[in-house]
Amino acid sequence: MSNHVYKSIELTGSSATGIEDAISNAIATAAKTVRNMQWFEVTDTRGHIVDGKVGHWQVTLKIGFTLEG
């Protein structure tokens, strides 16, 4: 197994349908410009309330990726 060096970035994804969609939206968007993504860690979950109901979810996550070199 090779030694790896990782860098992490923090993202916040949102979704009107749920936490998993918010995570998937953040990862899918990051994948357009960030290479070598390897892991994620959810660091915060929150939501927005509209008329006494959940309006949308926001999930903050760290994305780890390997550095090229």
mmCIF file as Biopython writes it, N, C-alpha, C and O atoms, coordinates in Angstrom:
data_model
#
loop_
_atom_site.group_PDB
_atom_site.id
_atom_site.type_symbol
_atom_site.label_atom_id
_atom_site.label_alt_id
_atom_site.label_comp_id
_atom_site.label_asym_id
_atom_site.label_entity_id
_atom_site.label_seq_id
_atom_site.pdbx_PDB_ins_code
_atom_site.Cartn_x
_atom_site.Cartn_y
_atom_site.Cartn_z
_atom_site.occupancy
_atom_site.B_iso_or_equiv
_atom_site.auth_seq_id
_atom_site.auth_asym_id
_atom_site.pdbx_PDB_model_num
ATOM 1   N N  . MET A ? 1  ? 0.838   -1.178 0.000   1.0 0.0 1  A 1 
ATOM 2   C CA . MET A ? 1  ? 0.000   0.000  0.000   1.0 0.0 1  A 1 
ATOM 3   C C  . MET A ? 1  ? 0.884   1.243  0.000   1.0 0.0 1  A 1 
ATOM 4   O O  . MET A ? 1  ? 1.841   1.332  0.769   1.0 0.0 1  A 1 
ATOM 5   N N  . SER A ? 2  ? 0.566   2.181  -0.848  1.0 0.0 2  A 1 
ATOM 6   C CA . SER A ? 2  ? 1.336   3.413  -0.959  1.0 0.0 2  A 1 
ATOM 7   C C  . SER A ? 2  ? 0.994   4.374  0.166   1.0 0.0 2  A 1 
ATOM 8   O O  . SER A ? 2  ? -0.099  4.336  0.731   1.0 0.0 2  A 1 
ATOM 9   N N  . ASN A ? 3  ? 1.940   5.225  0.473   1.0 0.0 3  A 1 
ATOM 10  C CA . ASN A ? 3  ? 1.670   6.309  1.416   1.0 0.0 3  A 1 
ATOM 11  C C  . ASN A ? 3  ? 0.932   7.412  0.678   1.0 0.0 3  A 1 
ATOM 12  O O  . ASN A ? 3  ? 1.292   7.754  -0.448  1.0 0.0 3  A 1 
ATOM 13  N N  . HIS A ? 4  ? -0.090  7.969  1.296   1.0 0.0 4  A 1 
ATOM 14  C CA . HIS A ? 4  ? -0.869  9.023  0.674   1.0 0.0 4  A 1 
ATOM 15  C C  . HIS A ? 4  ? -0.836  10.266 1.537   1.0 0.0 4  A 1 
ATOM 16  O O  . HIS A ? 4  ? -0.718  10.189 2.760   1.0 0.0 4  A 1 
ATOM 17  N N  . VAL A ? 5  ? -0.942  11.410 0.887   1.0 0.0 5  A 1 
ATOM 18  C CA . VAL A ? 5  ? -1.144  12.676 1.569   1.0 0.0 5  A 1 
ATOM 19  C C  . VAL A ? 5  ? -2.506  13.183 1.133   1.0 0.0 5  A 1 
ATOM 20  O O  . VAL A ? 5  ? -2.809  13.247 -0.059  1.0 0.0 5  A 1 
ATOM 21  N N  . TYR A ? 6  ? -3.323  13.543 2.115   1.0 0.0 6  A 1 
ATOM 22  C CA . TYR A ? 6  ? -4.679  13.990 1.830   1.0 0.0 6  A 1 
ATOM 23  C C  . TYR A ? 6  ? -4.823  15.467 2.129   1.0 0.0 6  A 1 
ATOM 24  O O  . TYR A ? 6  ? -4.171  16.001 3.027   1.0 0.0 6  A 1 
ATOM 25  N N  . LYS A ? 7  ? -5.666  16.108 1.384   1.0 0.0 7  A 1 
ATOM 26  C CA . LYS A ? 7  ? -6.098  17.474 1.660   1.0 0.0 7  A 1 
ATOM 27  C C  . LYS A ? 7  ? -7.605  17.396 1.836   1.0 0.0 7  A 1 
ATOM 28  O O  . LYS A ? 7  ? -8.262  16.564 1.210   1.0 0.0 7  A 1 
ATOM 29  N N  . SER A ? 8  ? -8.160  18.258 2.685   1.0 0.0 8  A 1 
ATOM 30  C CA . SER A ? 8  ? -9.609  18.248 2.841   1.0 0.0 8  A 1 
ATOM 31  C C  . SER A ? 8  ? -10.173 19.641 2.597   1.0 0.0 8  A 1 
ATOM 32  O O  . SER A ? 8  ? -9.523  20.654 2.855   1.0 0.0 8  A 1 
ATOM 33  N N  . ILE A ? 9  ? -11.386 19.658 2.101   1.0 0.0 9  A 1 
ATOM 34  C CA . ILE A ? 9  ? -12.127 20.897 1.896   1.0 0.0 9  A 1 
ATOM 35  C C  . ILE A ? 9  ? -13.467 20.754 2.599   1.0 0.0 9  A 1 
ATOM 36  O O  . ILE A ? 9  ? -13.941 19.642 2.833   1.0 0.0 9  A 1 
ATOM 37  N N  . GLU A ? 10 ? -14.070 21.878 2.929   1.0 0.0 10 A 1 
ATOM 38  C CA . GLU A ? 10 ? -15.372 21.853 3.594   1.0 0.0 10 A 1 
ATOM 39  C C  . GLU A ? 10 ? -16.426 22.374 2.630   1.0 0.0 10 A 1 
ATOM 40  O O  . GLU A ? 10 ? -16.249 23.417 2.002   1.0 0.0 10 A 1 
ATOM 41  N N  . LEU A ? 11 ? -17.517 21.641 2.522   1.0 0.0 11 A 1 
ATOM 42  C CA . LEU A ? 11 ? -18.616 21.996 1.626   1.0 0.0 11 A 1 
ATOM 43  C C  . LEU A ? 11 ? -19.928 21.934 2.382   1.0 0.0 11 A 1 
ATOM 44  O O  . LEU A ? 11 ? -20.038 21.228 3.384   1.0 0.0 11 A 1 
ATOM 45  N N  . THR A ? 12 ? -20.917 22.663 1.911   1.0 0.0 12 A 1 
ATOM 46  C CA . THR A ? 12 ? -22.264 22.538 2.439   1.0 0.0 12 A 1 
ATOM 47  C C  . THR A ? 12 ? -23.204 22.275 1.281   1.0 0.0 12 A 1 
ATOM 48  O O  . THR A ? 12 ? -23.318 23.090 0.365   1.0 0.0 12 A 1 
ATOM 49  N N  . GLY A ? 13 ? -23.878 21.131 1.323   1.0 0.0 13 A 1 
ATOM 50  C CA . GLY A ? 13 ? -24.866 20.774 0.315   1.0 0.0 13 A 1 
ATOM 51  C C  . GLY A ? 13 ? -26.257 20.979 0.874   1.0 0.0 13 A 1 
ATOM 52  O O  . GLY A ? 13 ? -26.462 20.924 2.087   1.0 0.0 13 A 1 
ATOM 53  N N  . SER A ? 14 ? -27.208 21.213 -0.004  1.0 0.0 14 A 1 
ATOM 54  C CA . SER A ? 14 ? -28.590 21.395 0.460   1.0 0.0 14 A 1 
ATOM 55  C C  . SER A ? 14 ? -29.543 20.595 -0.415  1.0 0.0 14 A 1 
ATOM 56  O O  . SER A ? 14 ? -29.242 20.251 -1.558  1.0 0.0 14 A 1 
ATOM 57  N N  . SER A ? 15 ? -30.704 20.313 0.166   1.0 0.0 15 A 1 
ATOM 58  C CA . SER A ? 15 ? -31.729 19.556 -0.542  1.0 0.0 15 A 1 
ATOM 59  C C  . SER A ? 15 ? -33.071 19.777 0.144   1.0 0.0 15 A 1 
ATOM 60  O O  . SER A ? 15 ? -33.151 19.894 1.367   1.0 0.0 15 A 1 
ATOM 61  N N  . ALA A ? 16 ? -34.101 19.832 -0.655  1.0 0.0 16 A 1 
ATOM 62  C CA . ALA A ? 16 ? -35.456 19.929 -0.108  1.0 0.0 16 A 1 
ATOM 63  C C  . ALA A ? 16 ? -35.991 18.560 0.291   1.0 0.0 16 A 1 
ATOM 64  O O  . ALA A ? 16 ? -37.003 18.474 0.987   1.0 0.0 16 A 1 
ATOM 65  N N  . THR A ? 17 ? -35.326 17.485 -0.138  1.0 0.0 17 A 1 
ATOM 66  C CA . THR A ? 17 ? -35.872 16.146 0.094   1.0 0.0 17 A 1 
ATOM 67  C C  . THR A ? 17 ? -35.212 15.373 1.231   1.0 0.0 17 A 1 
ATOM 68  O O  . THR A ? 17 ? -35.842 14.478 1.794   1.0 0.0 17 A 1 
ATOM 69  N N  . GLY A ? 18 ? -33.955 15.690 1.594   1.0 0.0 18 A 1 
ATOM 70  C CA . GLY A ? 18 ? -33.361 14.945 2.701   1.0 0.0 18 A 1 
ATOM 71  C C  . GLY A ? 18 ? -31.864 15.108 2.818   1.0 0.0 18 A 1 
ATOM 72  O O  . GLY A ? 18 ? -31.206 15.701 1.963   1.0 0.0 18 A 1 
ATOM 73  N N  . ILE A ? 19 ? -31.345 14.561 3.912   1.0 0.0 19 A 1 
ATOM 74  C CA . ILE A ? 19 ? -29.927 14.660 4.232   1.0 0.0 19 A 1 
ATOM 75  C C  . ILE A ? 19 ? -29.063 13.945 3.194   1.0 0.0 19 A 1 
ATOM 76  O O  . ILE A ? 19 ? -28.050 14.486 2.750   1.0 0.0 19 A 1 
ATOM 77  N N  . GLU A ? 20 ? -29.455 12.740 2.809   1.0 0.0 20 A 1 
ATOM 78  C CA . GLU A ? 20 ? -28.650 11.984 1.840   1.0 0.0 20 A 1 
ATOM 79  C C  . GLU A ? 20 ? -28.552 12.711 0.508   1.0 0.0 20 A 1 
ATOM 80  O O  . GLU A ? 20 ? -27.496 12.701 -0.123  1.0 0.0 20 A 1 
ATOM 81  N N  . ASP A ? 21 ? -29.640 13.342 0.071   1.0 0.0 21 A 1 
ATOM 82  C CA . ASP A ? 21 ? -29.596 14.111 -1.174  1.0 0.0 21 A 1 
ATOM 83  C C  . ASP A ? 21 ? -28.687 15.330 -1.033  1.0 0.0 21 A 1 
ATOM 84  O O  . ASP A ? 21 ? -27.987 15.690 -1.979  1.0 0.0 21 A 1 
ATOM 85  N N  . ALA A ? 22 ? -28.692 15.966 0.134   1.0 0.0 22 A 1 
ATOM 86  C CA . ALA A ? 22 ? -27.814 17.114 0.361   1.0 0.0 22 A 1 
ATOM 87  C C  . ALA A ? 22 ? -26.350 16.696 0.263   1.0 0.0 22 A 1 
ATOM 88  O O  . ALA A ? 22 ? -25.541 17.409 -0.330  1.0 0.0 22 A 1 
ATOM 89  N N  . ILE A ? 23 ? -26.004 15.549 0.839   1.0 0.0 23 A 1 
ATOM 90  C CA . ILE A ? 23 ? -24.641 15.019 0.754   1.0 0.0 23 A 1 
ATOM 91  C C  . ILE A ? 23 ? -24.287 14.688 -0.692  1.0 0.0 23 A 1 
ATOM 92  O O  . ILE A ? 23 ? -23.219 15.059 -1.180  1.0 0.0 23 A 1 
ATOM 93  N N  . SER A ? 24 ? -25.190 13.988 -1.368  1.0 0.0 24 A 1 
ATOM 94  C CA . SER A ? 24 ? -24.944 13.609 -2.767  1.0 0.0 24 A 1 
ATOM 95  C C  . SER A ? 24 ? -24.783 14.828 -3.657  1.0 0.0 24 A 1 
ATOM 96  O O  . SER A ? 24 ? -23.933 14.832 -4.548  1.0 0.0 24 A 1 
ATOM 97  N N  . ASN A ? 25 ? -25.586 15.866 -3.433  1.0 0.0 25 A 1 
ATOM 98  C CA . ASN A ? 25 ? -25.474 17.092 -4.233  1.0 0.0 25 A 1 
ATOM 99  C C  . ASN A ? 25 ? -24.112 17.752 -4.041  1.0 0.0 25 A 1 
ATOM 100 O O  . ASN A ? 25 ? -23.499 18.202 -5.009  1.0 0.0 25 A 1 
ATOM 101 N N  . ALA A ? 26 ? -23.637 17.811 -2.799  1.0 0.0 26 A 1 
ATOM 102 C CA . ALA A ? 26 ? -22.329 18.414 -2.533  1.0 0.0 26 A 1 
ATOM 103 C C  . ALA A ? 26 ? -21.211 17.617 -3.204  1.0 0.0 26 A 1 
ATOM 104 O O  . ALA A ? 26 ? -20.318 18.196 -3.822  1.0 0.0 26 A 1 
ATOM 105 N N  . ILE A ? 27 ? -21.259 16.300 -3.084  1.0 0.0 27 A 1 
ATOM 106 C CA . ILE A ? 27 ? -20.211 15.454 -3.668  1.0 0.0 27 A 1 
ATOM 107 C C  . ILE A ? 27 ? -20.242 15.521 -5.191  1.0 0.0 27 A 1 
ATOM 108 O O  . ILE A ? 27 ? -19.194 15.630 -5.828  1.0 0.0 27 A 1 
ATOM 109 N N  . ALA A ? 28 ? -21.422 15.458 -5.774  1.0 0.0 28 A 1 
ATOM 110 C CA . ALA A ? 28 ? -21.548 15.498 -7.240  1.0 0.0 28 A 1 
ATOM 111 C C  . ALA A ? 28 ? -21.035 16.821 -7.801  1.0 0.0 28 A 1 
ATOM 112 O O  . ALA A ? 28 ? -20.379 16.841 -8.842  1.0 0.0 28 A 1 
ATOM 113 N N  . THR A ? 29 ? -21.326 17.908 -7.124  1.0 0.0 29 A 1 
ATOM 114 C CA . THR A ? 29 ? -20.855 19.209 -7.599  1.0 0.0 29 A 1 
ATOM 115 C C  . THR A ? 29 ? -19.342 19.317 -7.455  1.0 0.0 29 A 1 
ATOM 116 O O  . THR A ? 29 ? -18.671 19.810 -8.362  1.0 0.0 29 A 1 
ATOM 117 N N  . ALA A ? 30 ? -18.795 18.864 -6.331  1.0 0.0 30 A 1 
ATOM 118 C CA . ALA A ? 30 ? -17.346 18.902 -6.127  1.0 0.0 30 A 1 
ATOM 119 C C  . ALA A ? 30 ? -16.618 18.036 -7.151  1.0 0.0 30 A 1 
ATOM 120 O O  . ALA A ? 30 ? -15.524 18.384 -7.597  1.0 0.0 30 A 1 
ATOM 121 N N  . ALA A ? 31 ? -17.222 16.914 -7.522  1.0 0.0 31 A 1 
ATOM 122 C CA . ALA A ? 31 ? -16.579 15.981 -8.459  1.0 0.0 31 A 1 
ATOM 123 C C  . ALA A ? 31 ? -16.339 16.611 -9.830  1.0 0.0 31 A 1 
ATOM 124 O O  . ALA A ? 31 ? -15.531 16.104 -10.607 1.0 0.0 31 A 1 
ATOM 125 N N  . LYS A ? 32 ? -17.019 17.690 -10.130 1.0 0.0 32 A 1 
ATOM 126 C CA . LYS A ? 32 ? -16.815 18.370 -11.418 1.0 0.0 32 A 1 
ATOM 127 C C  . LYS A ? 32 ? -15.463 19.063 -11.487 1.0 0.0 32 A 1 
ATOM 128 O O  . LYS A ? 32 ? -14.926 19.265 -12.576 1.0 0.0 32 A 1 
ATOM 129 N N  . THR A ? 33 ? -14.901 19.433 -10.319 1.0 0.0 33 A 1 
ATOM 130 C CA . THR A ? 33 ? -13.631 20.169 -10.333 1.0 0.0 33 A 1 
ATOM 131 C C  . THR A ? 33 ? -12.558 19.587 -9.415  1.0 0.0 33 A 1 
ATOM 132 O O  . THR A ? 33 ? -11.391 19.961 -9.536  1.0 0.0 33 A 1 
ATOM 133 N N  . VAL A ? 34 ? -12.913 18.691 -8.511  1.0 0.0 34 A 1 
ATOM 134 C CA . VAL A ? 34 ? -11.937 18.124 -7.573  1.0 0.0 34 A 1 
ATOM 135 C C  . VAL A ? 34 ? -11.655 16.673 -7.957  1.0 0.0 34 A 1 
ATOM 136 O O  . VAL A ? 34 ? -12.571 15.857 -8.061  1.0 0.0 34 A 1 
ATOM 137 N N  . ARG A ? 35 ? -10.380 16.366 -8.164  1.0 0.0 35 A 1 
ATOM 138 C CA . ARG A ? 35 ? -9.989  15.002 -8.533  1.0 0.0 35 A 1 
ATOM 139 C C  . ARG A ? 35 ? -9.578  14.212 -7.290  1.0 0.0 35 A 1 
ATOM 140 O O  . ARG A ? 35 ? -9.250  14.789 -6.253  1.0 0.0 35 A 1 
ATOM 141 N N  . ASN A ? 36 ? -9.601  12.907 -7.411  1.0 0.0 36 A 1 
ATOM 142 C CA . ASN A ? 36 ? -9.056  11.986 -6.405  1.0 0.0 36 A 1 
ATOM 143 C C  . ASN A ? 36 ? -9.773  12.037 -5.055  1.0 0.0 36 A 1 
ATOM 144 O O  . ASN A ? 36 ? -9.150  11.808 -4.018  1.0 0.0 36 A 1 
ATOM 145 N N  . MET A ? 37 ? -11.077 12.335 -5.057  1.0 0.0 37 A 1 
ATOM 146 C CA . MET A ? 37 ? -11.815 12.336 -3.799  1.0 0.0 37 A 1 
ATOM 147 C C  . MET A ? 37 ? -11.872 10.913 -3.251  1.0 0.0 37 A 1 
ATOM 148 O O  . MET A ? 37 ? -12.120 9.965  -3.996  1.0 0.0 37 A 1 
ATOM 149 N N  . GLN A ? 38 ? -11.641 10.766 -1.940  1.0 0.0 38 A 1 
ATOM 150 C CA . GLN A ? 38 ? -11.551 9.450  -1.334  1.0 0.0 38 A 1 
ATOM 151 C C  . GLN A ? 38 ? -12.549 9.221  -0.200  1.0 0.0 38 A 1 
ATOM 152 O O  . GLN A ? 38 ? -13.008 8.094  -0.012  1.0 0.0 38 A 1 
ATOM 153 N N  . TRP A ? 39 ? -12.897 10.262 0.560   1.0 0.0 39 A 1 
ATOM 154 C CA . TRP A ? 39 ? -13.754 10.068 1.724   1.0 0.0 39 A 1 
ATOM 155 C C  . TRP A ? 39 ? -14.509 11.347 2.037   1.0 0.0 39 A 1 
ATOM 156 O O  . TRP A ? 39 ? -14.161 12.427 1.558   1.0 0.0 39 A 1 
ATOM 157 N N  . PHE A ? 40 ? -15.554 11.207 2.853   1.0 0.0 40 A 1 
ATOM 158 C CA . PHE A ? 40 ? -16.242 12.382 3.376   1.0 0.0 40 A 1 
ATOM 159 C C  . PHE A ? 40 ? -16.632 12.146 4.823   1.0 0.0 40 A 1 
ATOM 160 O O  . PHE A ? 40 ? -16.773 11.008 5.272   1.0 0.0 40 A 1 
ATOM 161 N N  . GLU A ? 41 ? -16.801 13.250 5.544   1.0 0.0 41 A 1 
ATOM 162 C CA . GLU A ? 41 ? -17.197 13.214 6.950   1.0 0.0 41 A 1 
ATOM 163 C C  . GLU A ? 41 ? -18.245 14.306 7.169   1.0 0.0 41 A 1 
ATOM 164 O O  . GLU A ? 41 ? -17.984 15.477 6.893   1.0 0.0 41 A 1 
ATOM 165 N N  . VAL A ? 42 ? -19.410 13.937 7.654   1.0 0.0 42 A 1 
ATOM 166 C CA . VAL A ? 42 ? -20.453 14.917 7.953   1.0 0.0 42 A 1 
ATOM 167 C C  . VAL A ? 42 ? -20.084 15.614 9.257   1.0 0.0 42 A 1 
ATOM 168 O O  . VAL A ? 42 ? -19.887 14.958 10.280  1.0 0.0 42 A 1 
ATOM 169 N N  . THR A ? 43 ? -19.990 16.940 9.222   1.0 0.0 43 A 1 
ATOM 170 C CA . THR A ? 43 ? -19.599 17.697 10.414  1.0 0.0 43 A 1 
ATOM 171 C C  . THR A ? 43 ? -20.745 18.498 11.014  1.0 0.0 43 A 1 
ATOM 172 O O  . THR A ? 43 ? -20.672 18.904 12.174  1.0 0.0 43 A 1 
ATOM 173 N N  . ASP A ? 44 ? -21.801 18.730 10.242  1.0 0.0 44 A 1 
ATOM 174 C CA . ASP A ? 44 ? -22.929 19.509 10.753  1.0 0.0 44 A 1 
ATOM 175 C C  . ASP A ? 44 ? -24.171 19.218 9.911   1.0 0.0 44 A 1 
ATOM 176 O O  . ASP A ? 44 ? -24.087 19.036 8.697   1.0 0.0 44 A 1 
ATOM 177 N N  . THR A ? 45 ? -25.302 19.179 10.570  1.0 0.0 45 A 1 
ATOM 178 C CA . THR A ? 45 ? -26.582 18.998 9.896   1.0 0.0 45 A 1 
ATOM 179 C C  . THR A ? 45 ? -27.546 20.038 10.449  1.0 0.0 45 A 1 
ATOM 180 O O  . THR A ? 45 ? -27.689 20.188 11.663  1.0 0.0 45 A 1 
ATOM 181 N N  . ARG A ? 46 ? -28.189 20.735 9.566   1.0 0.0 46 A 1 
ATOM 182 C CA . ARG A ? 46 ? -29.172 21.726 9.995   1.0 0.0 46 A 1 
ATOM 183 C C  . ARG A ? 46 ? -30.238 21.859 8.916   1.0 0.0 46 A 1 
ATOM 184 O O  . ARG A ? 46 ? -30.115 21.290 7.831   1.0 0.0 46 A 1 
ATOM 185 N N  . GLY A ? 47 ? -31.267 22.602 9.222   1.0 0.0 47 A 1 
ATOM 186 C CA . GLY A ? 47 ? -32.340 22.762 8.252   1.0 0.0 47 A 1 
ATOM 187 C C  . GLY A ? 47 ? -33.003 24.111 8.369   1.0 0.0 47 A 1 
ATOM 188 O O  . GLY A ? 47 ? -32.740 24.888 9.287   1.0 0.0 47 A 1 
ATOM 189 N N  . HIS A ? 48 ? -33.863 24.362 7.423   1.0 0.0 48 A 1 
ATOM 190 C CA . HIS A ? 48 ? -34.612 25.598 7.346   1.0 0.0 48 A 1 
ATOM 191 C C  . HIS A ? 48 ? -36.088 25.265 7.506   1.0 0.0 48 A 1 
ATOM 192 O O  . HIS A ? 48 ? -36.595 24.349 6.857   1.0 0.0 48 A 1 
ATOM 193 N N  . ILE A ? 49 ? -36.772 25.996 8.357   1.0 0.0 49 A 1 
ATOM 194 C CA . ILE A ? 49 ? -38.186 25.726 8.631   1.0 0.0 49 A 1 
ATOM 195 C C  . ILE A ? 49 ? -39.051 26.727 7.868   1.0 0.0 49 A 1 
ATOM 196 O O  . ILE A ? 49 ? -38.818 27.935 7.910   1.0 0.0 49 A 1 
ATOM 197 N N  . VAL A ? 50 ? -40.046 26.200 7.176   1.0 0.0 50 A 1 
ATOM 198 C CA . VAL A ? 50 ? -41.000 27.025 6.432   1.0 0.0 50 A 1 
ATOM 199 C C  . VAL A ? 50 ? -42.407 26.585 6.813   1.0 0.0 50 A 1 
ATOM 200 O O  . VAL A ? 50 ? -42.766 25.422 6.629   1.0 0.0 50 A 1 
ATOM 201 N N  . ASP A ? 51 ? -43.192 27.493 7.335   1.0 0.0 51 A 1 
ATOM 202 C CA . ASP A ? 51 ? -44.581 27.206 7.714   1.0 0.0 51 A 1 
ATOM 203 C C  . ASP A ? 51 ? -44.709 25.980 8.626   1.0 0.0 51 A 1 
ATOM 204 O O  . ASP A ? 51 ? -45.608 25.156 8.457   1.0 0.0 51 A 1 
ATOM 205 N N  . GLY A ? 52 ? -43.797 25.877 9.587   1.0 0.0 52 A 1 
ATOM 206 C CA . GLY A ? 52 ? -43.856 24.788 10.549  1.0 0.0 52 A 1 
ATOM 207 C C  . GLY A ? 52 ? -43.402 23.439 10.037  1.0 0.0 52 A 1 
ATOM 208 O O  . GLY A ? 52 ? -43.616 22.424 10.700  1.0 0.0 52 A 1 
ATOM 209 N N  . LYS A ? 53 ? -42.773 23.406 8.863   1.0 0.0 53 A 1 
ATOM 210 C CA . LYS A ? 53 ? -42.269 22.162 8.276   1.0 0.0 53 A 1 
ATOM 211 C C  . LYS A ? 53 ? -40.838 22.362 7.799   1.0 0.0 53 A 1 
ATOM 212 O O  . LYS A ? 53 ? -40.367 23.491 7.657   1.0 0.0 53 A 1 
ATOM 213 N N  . VAL A ? 54 ? -40.156 21.249 7.554   1.0 0.0 54 A 1 
ATOM 214 C CA . VAL A ? 54 ? -38.797 21.330 7.017   1.0 0.0 54 A 1 
ATOM 215 C C  . VAL A ? 54 ? -38.864 21.860 5.587   1.0 0.0 54 A 1 
ATOM 216 O O  . VAL A ? 54 ? -39.471 21.248 4.709   1.0 0.0 54 A 1 
ATOM 217 N N  . GLY A ? 55 ? -38.230 23.006 5.375   1.0 0.0 55 A 1 
ATOM 218 C CA . GLY A ? 55 ? -38.177 23.584 4.032   1.0 0.0 55 A 1 
ATOM 219 C C  . GLY A ? 55 ? -37.051 22.989 3.213   1.0 0.0 55 A 1 
ATOM 220 O O  . GLY A ? 55 ? -37.238 22.640 2.047   1.0 0.0 55 A 1 
ATOM 221 N N  . HIS A ? 56 ? -35.884 22.874 3.820   1.0 0.0 56 A 1 
ATOM 222 C CA . HIS A ? 56 ? -34.762 22.182 3.187   1.0 0.0 56 A 1 
ATOM 223 C C  . HIS A ? 56 ? -33.721 21.837 4.235   1.0 0.0 56 A 1 
ATOM 224 O O  . HIS A ? 56 ? -33.692 22.402 5.329   1.0 0.0 56 A 1 
ATOM 225 N N  . TRP A ? 57 ? -32.872 20.895 3.869   1.0 0.0 57 A 1 
ATOM 226 C CA . TRP A ? 57 ? -31.786 20.407 4.711   1.0 0.0 57 A 1 
ATOM 227 C C  . TRP A ? 57 ? -30.476 21.015 4.225   1.0 0.0 57 A 1 
ATOM 228 O O  . TRP A ? 57 ? -30.284 21.229 3.028   1.0 0.0 57 A 1 
ATOM 229 N N  . GLN A ? 58 ? -29.581 21.290 5.168   1.0 0.0 58 A 1 
ATOM 230 C CA . GLN A ? 58 ? -28.216 21.690 4.850   1.0 0.0 58 A 1 
ATOM 231 C C  . GLN A ? 58 ? -27.270 20.766 5.609   1.0 0.0 58 A 1 
ATOM 232 O O  . GLN A ? 58 ? -27.416 20.569 6.815   1.0 0.0 58 A 1 
ATOM 233 N N  . VAL A ? 59 ? -26.305 20.207 4.898   1.0 0.0 59 A 1 
ATOM 234 C CA . VAL A ? 59 ? -25.340 19.298 5.507   1.0 0.0 59 A 1 
ATOM 235 C C  . VAL A ? 59 ? -23.939 19.786 5.159   1.0 0.0 59 A 1 
ATOM 236 O O  . VAL A ? 59 ? -23.593 19.930 3.987   1.0 0.0 59 A 1 
ATOM 237 N N  . THR A ? 60 ? -23.142 20.038 6.190   1.0 0.0 60 A 1 
ATOM 238 C CA . THR A ? 60 ? -21.750 20.447 5.988   1.0 0.0 60 A 1 
ATOM 239 C C  . THR A ? 60 ? -20.890 19.196 6.106   1.0 0.0 60 A 1 
ATOM 240 O O  . THR A ? 60 ? -21.058 18.391 7.021   1.0 0.0 60 A 1 
ATOM 241 N N  . LEU A ? 61 ? -19.960 19.051 5.154   1.0 0.0 61 A 1 
ATOM 242 C CA . LEU A ? 61 ? -19.092 17.886 5.176   1.0 0.0 61 A 1 
ATOM 243 C C  . LEU A ? 61 ? -17.682 18.258 4.768   1.0 0.0 61 A 1 
ATOM 244 O O  . LEU A ? 61 ? -17.447 19.225 4.043   1.0 0.0 61 A 1 
ATOM 245 N N  . LYS A ? 62 ? -16.758 17.461 5.257   1.0 0.0 62 A 1 
ATOM 246 C CA . LYS A ? 62 ? -15.370 17.542 4.814   1.0 0.0 62 A 1 
ATOM 247 C C  . LYS A ? 62 ? -15.182 16.487 3.748   1.0 0.0 62 A 1 
ATOM 248 O O  . LYS A ? 62 ? -15.624 15.349 3.906   1.0 0.0 62 A 1 
ATOM 249 N N  . ILE A ? 63 ? -14.535 16.857 2.673   1.0 0.0 63 A 1 
ATOM 250 C CA . ILE A ? 63 ? -14.202 15.943 1.592   1.0 0.0 63 A 1 
ATOM 251 C C  . ILE A ? 63 ? -12.686 15.783 1.582   1.0 0.0 63 A 1 
ATOM 252 O O  . ILE A ? 63 ? -11.963 16.776 1.510   1.0 0.0 63 A 1 
ATOM 253 N N  . GLY A ? 64 ? -12.200 14.561 1.652   1.0 0.0 64 A 1 
ATOM 254 C CA . GLY A ? 64 ? -10.771 14.303 1.594   1.0 0.0 64 A 1 
ATOM 255 C C  . GLY A ? 64 ? -10.367 13.798 0.226   1.0 0.0 64 A 1 
ATOM 256 O O  . GLY A ? 64 ? -11.043 12.948 -0.352  1.0 0.0 64 A 1 
ATOM 257 N N  . PHE A ? 65 ? -9.273  14.315 -0.292  1.0 0.0 65 A 1 
ATOM 258 C CA . PHE A ? 65 ? -8.775  13.846 -1.576  1.0 0.0 65 A 1 
ATOM 259 C C  . PHE A ? 65 ? -7.262  13.732 -1.530  1.0 0.0 65 A 1 
ATOM 260 O O  . PHE A ? 65 ? -6.596  14.443 -0.777  1.0 0.0 65 A 1 
ATOM 261 N N  . THR A ? 66 ? -6.728  12.829 -2.344  1.0 0.0 66 A 1 
ATOM 262 C CA . THR A ? 66 ? -5.281  12.647 -2.380  1.0 0.0 66 A 1 
ATOM 263 C C  . THR A ? 66 ? -4.649  13.693 -3.266  1.0 0.0 66 A 1 
ATOM 264 O O  . THR A ? 66 ? -5.197  14.077 -4.300  1.0 0.0 66 A 1 
ATOM 265 N N  . LEU A ? 67 ? -3.478  14.147 -2.839  1.0 0.0 67 A 1 
ATOM 266 C CA . LEU A ? 67 ? -2.736  15.111 -3.631  1.0 0.0 67 A 1 
ATOM 267 C C  . LEU A ? 67 ? -1.929  14.387 -4.694  1.0 0.0 67 A 1 
ATOM 268 O O  . LEU A ? 67 ? -1.425  13.286 -4.474  1.0 0.0 67 A 1 
ATOM 269 N N  . GLU A ? 68 ? -1.818  15.017 -5.836  1.0 0.0 68 A 1 
ATOM 270 C CA . GLU A ? 68 ? -1.010  14.448 -6.919  1.0 0.0 68 A 1 
ATOM 271 C C  . GLU A ? 68 ? 0.428   14.888 -6.728  1.0 0.0 68 A 1 
ATOM 272 O O  . GLU A ? 68 ? 0.695   15.990 -6.247  1.0 0.0 68 A 1 
ATOM 273 N N  . GLY A ? 69 ? 1.335   14.034 -7.101  1.0 0.0 69 A 1 
ATOM 274 C CA . GLY A ? 69 ? 2.702   14.495 -6.991  1.0 0.0 69 A 1 
ATOM 275 C C  . GLY A ? 69 ? 3.687   13.470 -6.988  1.0 0.0 69 A 1 
ATOM 276 O O  . GLY A ? 69 ? 4.880   13.761 -6.898  1.0 0.0 69 A 1 
#
